[in-house]
Amino acid sequence: MDLQSYPKPDNLFEGLNGAEVDKEAGEKVWKECLALISRDVNTQSLKTWFEPIIPISLDAGKLLLKIPSQFFYDWLEEHYSALISAALTQVLGNSAGVEYAVQEDNPEDSPLPSSPKKLRSEESSVSKPPGGGSTMSPLASVQSAQRAIQTFLSPRYTFDNFIKGDSNQFARAAALAVANNPGGTSFNPLLIYGGVGLGKTHLVQAIGNHVLNHGKAKRVMYISSEKFTVEFVDAIQTDKMREFSNFYRSLDILIVDDIQFFSGKEKTQDNFFHTFNALHQLGKQIVLSCDKPPKELRGLDDRLISRFQSGLIADIQPPDLETRIAILRKKSMDDGIELAQDVIELLVSNVTSNIRELEGCLITLLARASLENKEIDVELAKDVVRSVIGEVRTHVTIEEIQRTVCDYLSIPEDLVRAKTRKQEIVNARQMAMYLCKELTNCSLKTIGLHFGGRDHSTVIHAYQTVEDLSKTDPKYRSIVQQLRSKIEMRAPLH
Ligand code: ADP
Ligand code: MG
């Protein structure tokens, strides 16, 4: 019995021979890698950075890939080397490696000899056996309990690079508690739920990485519910149910992502129920993620739902403005770029409910700036947002509103921020405050601050006054409406 090699990579080389074969094998391996990689990167990045890659050959466990440019290589190296290595290890095993050739106009593709940094699969996250040894002969499988297992964790998901915010702080705290004491808290199972692109996979994998990096447990495995299902069906078909069950029961921590995909798969659910119980009874930690609260899951056995609910359920909500800004700042800093405030504002006011999309915008922005040799400015950012989410809502600033109102009413702009109580100035100030509250995302406090440091209650009073006057005075109402459309025209929806 070989506990460790489950789930097994397919035998990719069956029936293949010679040079043609290398090519075919290369294509097959790369296709499998892409399937794995696509789980971790958004569609935009997949298009930009992975679709242009052409597999050339597979030779002695080395995959040769053709890429369009040196820049492209640097970008892959910087951003995706760990991901590619992890995928390759998963498909080919520990000794796999990858080399790149830059596409040139002459037909001879030269590998990148100048680059000392070839991507290697060793970087991927594999838990090492006790004693730190990492090379194993096939015979070592008899000592299977000692051997390394593949964790399927991506090293880029850590607590350190998970930005804390009101929207995720409960889930994050619960995840950290579990990571520090797996199986030892009452948070077992820990189930994290939330919408698409909000950080569920990041958080559940961060638990696995933390546990391994801090030596809290050894046998950690991350798997999606879809992959679990495929493995299960495969085990039945190949008559390996015993190995399958033994393997999963030998884990210290089992992390299952996106359990909503168990819906309607009764046999898999039944098996998972028993695996769950066995681990739970042994005091082993189970971590789950789901796109909705478990009680709203359809097509799932009630006894399984009740198990899922027996530990701690923590939700992740869409990130608020501050969290979006913090995430964007951190991610751009990680890329060595400090974005201008107006670019940040444009991105976070357009991409409000999906962090993966926010990342997608940033990556595309950086890529376009480098590939097209452009400045990263609001114009480019608008273009990128339009291509990623289909429309752009231009951010109106408080200053723009103040300028438009003062122009229209022919008063000097700085007076709305000054202390004066002259009636016409008070009037303009109130209208501007009203429009700021209506047309920006700014809080009352922020609006007050931009009007000479006034209190938020002054803004509320102004808002109420403008509302009341608009109801009773048609002329006043028409001025407010004209101002509103003037401002909206300068900040249209495309
Ligand atoms: P989900 O599994 O909920 O669909 P992911 O965990 O895949 O979402 O997150 C989408 C992307 O957003 C990932 O690249 C992840 O690293 C990033 N992300 C999500 N939340 C945060 C956060 N709080 N801080 C930093 N990055 C985050
Ligand atoms: Mg996910």
XYZ file of C-alpha atoms and ligand atoms in Angstrom:
522
model
C 0.000 0.000 0.000
C 1.357 3.367 -0.944
C -0.399 5.922 1.173
C 1.722 8.792 0.059
C 1.287 8.897 -3.641
C -2.426 9.495 -3.478
C -3.753 11.349 -5.478
C -1.555 9.939 -8.208
C -0.399 11.832 -11.259
C -1.574 10.120 -14.431
C 0.933 8.092 -16.287
C 1.486 10.601 -19.001
C 3.933 8.668 -21.053
C 2.058 5.514 -21.795
C 2.238 4.658 -25.464
C 4.559 7.534 -26.360
C 7.973 7.216 -28.034
C 10.789 9.306 -29.563
C 11.056 13.013 -30.352
C 7.486 13.425 -31.553
C 6.568 11.869 -28.294
C 8.520 14.429 -26.318
C 6.456 17.073 -27.984
C 3.178 15.312 -27.392
C 4.104 14.579 -23.799
C 5.106 18.219 -23.339
C 1.755 19.386 -24.611
C -0.065 17.003 -22.376
C 1.894 17.958 -19.278
C 1.461 21.657 -19.980
C -2.266 21.215 -20.493
C -2.538 19.590 -17.093
C -0.429 22.301 -15.523
C -2.699 24.942 -17.042
C -5.756 23.259 -15.591
C -4.170 23.504 -12.139
C -2.856 27.029 -12.644
C -6.248 28.269 -13.808
C -7.613 27.582 -10.341
C -5.253 30.126 -8.871
C -5.166 32.955 -11.366
C -7.917 35.054 -12.844
C -9.013 34.809 -16.452
C -7.272 38.011 -17.393
C -3.883 36.875 -16.103
C -4.388 33.473 -17.636
C -4.942 35.142 -20.997
C -2.077 37.574 -20.638
C 0.566 35.323 -19.131
C -0.267 31.709 -19.813
C -2.047 31.465 -23.144
C 0.968 32.766 -25.099
C 3.184 29.991 -23.710
C 3.828 27.141 -26.135
C 5.021 23.756 -24.856
C 7.912 22.482 -26.985
C 8.963 19.216 -25.461
C 9.345 17.110 -22.401
C 12.755 15.602 -21.995
C 13.912 13.631 -18.974
C 11.376 15.313 -16.727
C 12.192 18.794 -18.069
C 9.461 20.728 -19.715
C 10.644 23.206 -22.355
C 8.321 26.139 -22.920
C 8.453 28.813 -25.600
C 7.644 32.335 -24.451
C 7.320 35.582 -26.398
C 9.998 37.803 -24.839
C 12.599 38.316 -22.164
C 10.196 40.688 -20.432
C 7.637 37.926 -20.418
C 10.184 35.622 -18.835
C 11.039 38.146 -16.127
C 7.388 38.597 -15.349
C 6.749 34.855 -15.085
C 9.802 34.441 -12.917
C 8.754 37.257 -10.632
C 5.096 36.432 -10.291
C 4.345 32.896 -11.216
C 7.425 30.742 -10.670
C 6.087 29.172 -7.482
C 2.726 28.509 -9.060
C 4.201 26.908 -12.176
C 6.569 24.817 -10.081
C 3.791 23.637 -7.828
C 1.669 22.641 -10.829
C 4.553 20.840 -12.451
C 5.379 18.949 -9.278
C 1.782 17.940 -8.987
C 1.712 16.629 -12.547
C 5.186 15.112 -12.868
C 6.447 14.616 -9.344
C 9.303 16.086 -7.368
C 12.141 15.859 -9.847
C 10.409 17.853 -12.563
C 11.902 21.063 -13.922
C 11.099 23.698 -16.475
C 13.162 25.647 -19.003
C 12.255 28.530 -21.234
C 13.101 29.532 -24.749
C 12.392 33.031 -25.940
C 10.646 33.153 -29.270
C 12.889 34.797 -31.825
C 12.466 35.798 -35.401
C 14.974 33.195 -36.543
C 13.580 29.710 -36.316
C 16.204 28.462 -33.864
C 14.817 28.912 -30.418
C 17.525 29.495 -27.935
C 16.914 28.529 -24.347
C 17.658 31.300 -21.898
C 21.275 30.543 -21.078
C 21.925 33.989 -19.699
C 19.407 33.567 -16.991
C 20.675 31.836 -13.916
C 17.170 31.631 -12.549
C 15.494 28.748 -14.267
C 12.252 27.870 -12.655
C 12.544 24.713 -10.669
C 9.942 22.612 -9.083
C 11.692 22.433 -5.729
C 10.101 25.693 -4.724
C 6.667 24.176 -4.500
C 5.264 23.346 -1.169
C 5.823 19.737 -0.227
C 5.926 18.780 3.395
C 9.237 17.185 4.230
C 9.448 13.907 6.115
C 10.767 13.934 9.669
C 14.524 14.337 9.625
C 14.383 16.682 6.686
C 15.325 14.170 3.985
C 13.738 14.838 0.656
C 15.016 12.241 -1.777
C 13.230 8.959 -1.719
C 13.721 5.721 -3.545
C 10.594 3.966 -4.687
C 11.373 1.276 -2.131
C 10.855 3.756 0.610
C 7.153 3.404 0.066
C 7.147 0.667 2.671
C 7.867 3.361 5.202
C 4.973 5.255 3.835
C 3.950 6.925 7.072
C 7.332 8.623 7.092
C 7.259 9.895 3.562
C 6.498 13.332 2.314
C 3.038 13.890 0.993
C 2.012 16.394 -1.564
C 0.135 19.159 0.120
C -1.197 20.852 -3.016
C -0.744 24.141 -1.191
C 0.409 27.183 -3.052
C 3.107 28.979 -1.052
C 1.769 32.381 -2.062
C -1.230 32.068 0.236
C -0.093 33.138 3.677
C -1.519 35.056 6.618
C 1.209 37.644 6.134
C -0.076 38.704 2.775
C -3.750 38.463 3.675
C -4.951 41.987 4.372
C -7.120 42.333 7.429
C -10.355 44.303 7.208
C -13.780 44.451 8.855
C -15.109 42.220 6.103
C -12.784 39.311 6.824
C -11.460 39.806 10.312
C -13.616 37.159 11.986
C -12.781 34.487 9.414
C -9.108 35.431 9.564
C -8.971 35.258 13.354
C -10.693 31.859 13.361
C -8.327 30.571 10.670
C -5.306 31.752 12.624
C -6.563 30.128 15.818
C -6.967 26.829 13.975
C -3.560 27.171 12.305
C -1.913 27.645 15.695
C -3.646 24.702 17.269
C -4.952 22.324 14.612
C -7.459 19.854 15.991
C -7.109 21.426 19.412
C -9.842 24.062 19.337
C -13.587 23.650 19.214
C -13.424 25.118 15.709
C -13.538 21.696 14.127
C -14.536 21.721 11.386
C -13.790 25.314 10.543
C -16.018 26.321 7.659
C -15.379 29.576 5.844
C -18.006 30.825 3.448
C -18.353 33.824 1.164
C -18.821 34.990 -2.422
C -16.497 34.520 -5.366
C -13.038 36.073 -5.225
C -13.221 37.167 -1.586
C -10.292 35.173 -0.224
C -11.667 31.776 0.880
C -9.028 29.749 -0.922
C -6.344 32.146 0.262
C -7.390 31.785 3.884
C -7.833 28.005 3.982
C -4.483 27.506 2.258
C -2.855 29.987 4.633
C -3.872 27.627 7.444
C -2.063 24.740 5.734
C 1.071 26.773 5.026
C 1.177 28.175 8.566
C 0.814 24.730 10.098
C 3.677 23.347 8.021
C 5.943 26.356 8.404
C 5.470 26.378 12.177
C 5.761 22.629 12.577
C 2.262 22.319 14.063
C 1.519 19.179 12.047
C 3.032 17.236 9.180
C 0.376 15.583 7.142
C -1.523 18.423 5.598
C -3.480 18.250 2.428
C -5.494 20.747 0.444
C -7.966 19.514 -2.139
C -10.967 20.925 -3.952
C -14.212 19.025 -3.559
C -14.193 18.448 -7.320
C -10.789 16.826 -7.204
C -11.810 14.766 -4.187
C -14.753 13.516 -6.235
C -12.552 12.639 -9.208
C -10.090 10.797 -6.953
C -12.920 8.921 -5.307
C -14.449 7.777 -8.600
C -11.005 6.843 -9.838
C -10.350 4.785 -6.713
C -13.582 2.870 -7.211
C -12.793 2.188 -10.847
C -9.280 1.018 -10.161
C -10.266 -0.988 -7.136
C -8.208 1.152 -4.780
C -10.826 2.163 -2.251
C -8.820 0.840 0.665
C -5.787 2.945 -0.249
C -7.988 5.940 -0.852
C -9.675 5.699 2.541
C -6.462 4.928 4.376
C -4.716 7.830 2.788
C -7.319 10.403 3.758
C -7.597 8.970 7.244
C -3.874 9.313 7.743
C -3.932 13.094 7.477
C -3.479 15.551 10.339
C -5.318 18.291 8.515
C -7.670 17.933 5.613
C -8.620 21.125 3.804
C -11.465 20.820 1.332
C -12.217 23.845 -0.825
C -15.594 24.691 -2.385
C -17.693 21.967 -0.803
C -20.743 23.249 -2.686
C -19.534 21.040 -5.553
C -20.367 17.952 -3.505
C -24.005 18.765 -4.256
C -25.849 15.948 -5.960
C -22.903 13.537 -5.690
C -24.351 11.093 -3.221
C -21.692 8.398 -3.210
C -18.884 10.922 -2.802
C -20.818 12.577 -0.005
C -21.264 9.262 1.696
C -17.545 8.548 1.520
C -16.674 12.040 2.652
C -19.051 11.668 5.600
C -17.116 8.613 6.815
C -13.730 10.223 6.172
C -14.903 13.289 8.066
C -16.073 11.243 11.037
C -12.918 9.178 11.171
C -10.677 12.253 11.194
C -12.871 14.083 13.641
C -12.844 11.208 16.079
C -9.066 11.124 15.937
C -9.003 14.812 16.815
C -7.643 15.756 13.383
C -8.464 19.154 11.941
C -10.900 19.633 9.087
C -11.137 22.934 7.231
C -13.810 23.597 4.649
C -14.849 26.406 2.371
C -18.140 27.029 0.676
C -19.772 29.749 -1.426
C -22.804 30.006 0.872
C -23.816 29.144 4.447
C -24.125 25.338 4.688
C -27.795 25.410 5.557
C -28.488 27.009 2.184
C -26.738 24.209 0.301
C -29.043 22.212 -1.924
C -28.382 18.617 -2.946
C -26.387 17.846 0.165
C -27.221 15.149 2.673
C -28.676 16.571 5.909
C -26.306 14.558 8.087
C -23.368 16.058 6.207
C -24.755 19.569 6.591
C -25.193 19.005 10.299
C -21.548 17.818 10.527
C -20.424 20.919 8.676
C -22.283 23.031 11.179
C -20.884 21.323 14.229
C -17.722 23.422 14.490
C -17.302 27.084 13.663
C -18.804 28.851 10.668
C -17.173 32.135 9.681
C -18.125 34.354 6.779
C -16.118 36.655 4.538
C -18.000 39.689 3.283
C -17.161 41.887 0.285
C -14.320 44.234 1.267
C -15.108 47.789 2.262
C -13.408 50.751 0.641
C -10.501 50.944 3.101
C -9.742 47.241 2.718
C -9.835 47.467 -1.076
C -7.411 50.369 -0.977
C -5.119 48.503 1.429
C -5.141 45.374 -0.744
C -4.385 47.349 -3.882
C -1.591 49.288 -2.180
C -0.002 46.139 -0.826
C -0.210 44.255 -4.099
C 1.227 47.125 -6.120
C 3.999 47.666 -3.554
C 4.814 43.960 -3.823
C 5.329 44.612 -7.523
C 7.567 47.534 -6.674
C 5.115 50.158 -7.870
C 3.468 52.959 -5.985
C 0.193 53.842 -7.633
C -0.985 57.448 -7.688
C -3.951 58.242 -5.477
C -6.272 58.987 -8.419
C -5.451 55.641 -10.044
C -6.164 53.821 -6.779
C -9.446 55.677 -6.368
C -10.532 54.844 -9.877
C -9.800 51.145 -9.429
C -11.365 50.702 -5.997
C -14.475 52.665 -6.848
C -15.059 50.503 -9.911
C -14.149 47.077 -8.626
C -16.106 46.764 -5.438
C -17.025 43.188 -4.756
C -14.355 40.820 -6.029
C -10.719 40.913 -4.976
C -9.689 38.620 -7.788
C -11.020 41.184 -10.260
C -9.186 43.940 -8.460
C -5.976 41.940 -8.802
C -6.808 41.282 -12.431
C -7.078 45.023 -13.073
C -3.778 45.692 -11.360
C -1.947 42.969 -13.264
C -3.351 44.134 -16.580
C -2.487 47.717 -15.730
C 1.119 46.853 -14.942
C 1.422 44.587 -17.947
C 0.025 47.143 -20.361
C 2.187 49.889 -18.951
C 5.303 47.779 -19.515
C 4.383 46.160 -22.810
C 3.060 49.346 -24.400
C 5.571 51.556 -22.666
C 2.913 53.794 -21.141
C 2.599 55.802 -17.964
C 0.337 54.302 -15.320
C -2.252 57.060 -15.147
C -6.003 57.435 -14.830
C -6.510 57.175 -18.590
C -4.758 53.833 -18.812
C -6.530 52.668 -15.648
C -9.918 53.549 -17.176
C -9.057 51.573 -20.252
C -8.066 48.581 -18.185
C -11.179 48.720 -15.997
C -13.297 48.913 -19.119
C -11.609 45.824 -20.552
C -11.848 43.850 -17.327
C -15.314 44.721 -16.027
C -16.923 46.261 -19.083
C -17.626 49.789 -17.817
C -15.985 52.623 -15.978
C -17.459 54.788 -13.318
C -15.247 57.799 -13.091
C -14.638 58.869 -9.600
C -15.926 62.367 -8.857
C -13.852 64.202 -6.321
C -15.067 66.627 -3.704
C -12.832 69.310 -5.244
C -14.457 68.875 -8.648
C -17.876 69.318 -7.110
C -16.780 72.431 -5.240
C -15.300 73.868 -8.443
C -18.406 73.176 -10.524
C -20.780 74.666 -7.932
C -18.659 77.785 -7.417
C -18.206 78.322 -11.176
C -21.907 78.044 -11.704
C -22.809 80.414 -8.883
C -19.894 82.753 -9.672
C -18.265 82.766 -6.281
C -14.571 82.279 -5.460
C -13.934 78.599 -4.801
C -11.879 78.974 -1.645
C -14.768 80.682 0.141
C -16.736 77.406 0.460
C -13.856 76.164 2.579
C -13.503 79.420 4.523
C -15.258 80.497 7.684
C -17.512 83.118 6.109
C -21.242 83.005 6.841
C -22.368 85.286 4.035
C -25.684 83.938 2.804
C -24.659 83.303 -0.816
C -21.549 81.449 0.312
C -23.477 79.385 2.854
C -25.908 78.579 0.080
C -23.178 77.394 -2.312
C -21.460 75.433 0.451
C -24.661 73.625 1.332
C -25.371 72.704 -2.267
C -21.824 71.429 -2.734
C -22.005 69.368 0.465
C -25.319 67.899 -0.652
C -23.890 66.916 -4.046
C -20.789 65.417 -2.431
C -22.954 63.168 -0.322
C -25.067 62.210 -3.341
C -22.302 61.701 -5.884
C -19.244 60.405 -4.031
C -18.556 57.479 -1.727
C -17.047 59.809 0.845
C -18.178 59.667 4.449
C -19.836 62.673 6.118
C -16.668 63.132 8.110
C -14.488 63.280 4.992
C -16.863 65.692 3.299
C -16.827 67.957 6.369
C -13.030 67.907 6.410
C -12.866 69.105 2.794
C -15.063 72.076 3.665
C -12.624 73.770 6.001
C -12.678 71.075 8.662
C -16.365 71.256 9.441
C -18.130 68.703 11.588
C -20.146 65.841 10.084
C -23.314 67.256 11.707
C -22.889 70.390 9.566
C -22.955 68.162 6.489
C -26.136 66.464 7.691
C -27.731 69.854 8.311
C -26.717 71.074 4.828
C -28.087 67.935 3.221
C -31.425 68.331 4.994
C -31.656 72.025 4.102
C -31.076 71.352 0.398
C -33.629 68.529 0.410
C -36.240 70.727 2.106
C -35.647 73.719 -0.169
C -35.751 71.497 -3.263
C -39.189 70.309 -2.219
C -40.646 73.763 -1.672
C -38.805 75.938 -4.219
C -38.920 74.807 -7.900
C -36.282 77.347 -8.929
C -33.881 76.103 -6.282
C -34.620 72.507 -7.263
C -33.806 73.234 -10.887
C -30.429 74.746 -9.962
C -29.525 71.652 -7.946
C -30.588 69.410 -10.825
C -28.555 71.361 -13.354
C -25.521 71.184 -11.137
C -25.966 67.479 -10.645
C -26.133 66.769 -14.371
C -23.166 69.058 -15.038
C -21.071 67.032 -12.594
C -22.366 63.704 -13.838
C -21.573 64.701 -17.414
C -17.982 65.243 -16.412
C -17.945 61.844 -14.775
C -20.095 59.752 -17.055
C -20.760 56.054 -17.030
C -19.355 54.529 -20.196
P -12.223 32.720 -3.336
O -11.593 31.385 -3.051
O -13.062 33.233 -2.208
O -12.966 32.759 -4.639
P -9.479 33.596 -3.466
O -8.992 33.124 -2.147
O -9.075 32.811 -4.664
O -11.055 33.786 -3.472
O -9.035 35.125 -3.623
C -8.970 35.789 -4.874
C -7.688 36.577 -4.956
O -7.755 37.678 -4.071
C -6.467 35.772 -4.535
O -5.396 36.084 -5.364
C -6.198 36.214 -3.113
O -4.831 36.139 -2.800
C -6.685 37.647 -3.137
N -7.215 38.067 -1.827
C -8.443 37.832 -1.328
N -8.597 38.382 -0.114
C -7.430 38.994 0.163
C -6.955 39.757 1.278
N -7.724 40.009 2.343
N -5.697 40.231 1.224
C -4.917 40.001 0.150
N -5.300 39.302 -0.932
C -6.543 38.793 -0.940
Mg -11.606 29.633 -4.169
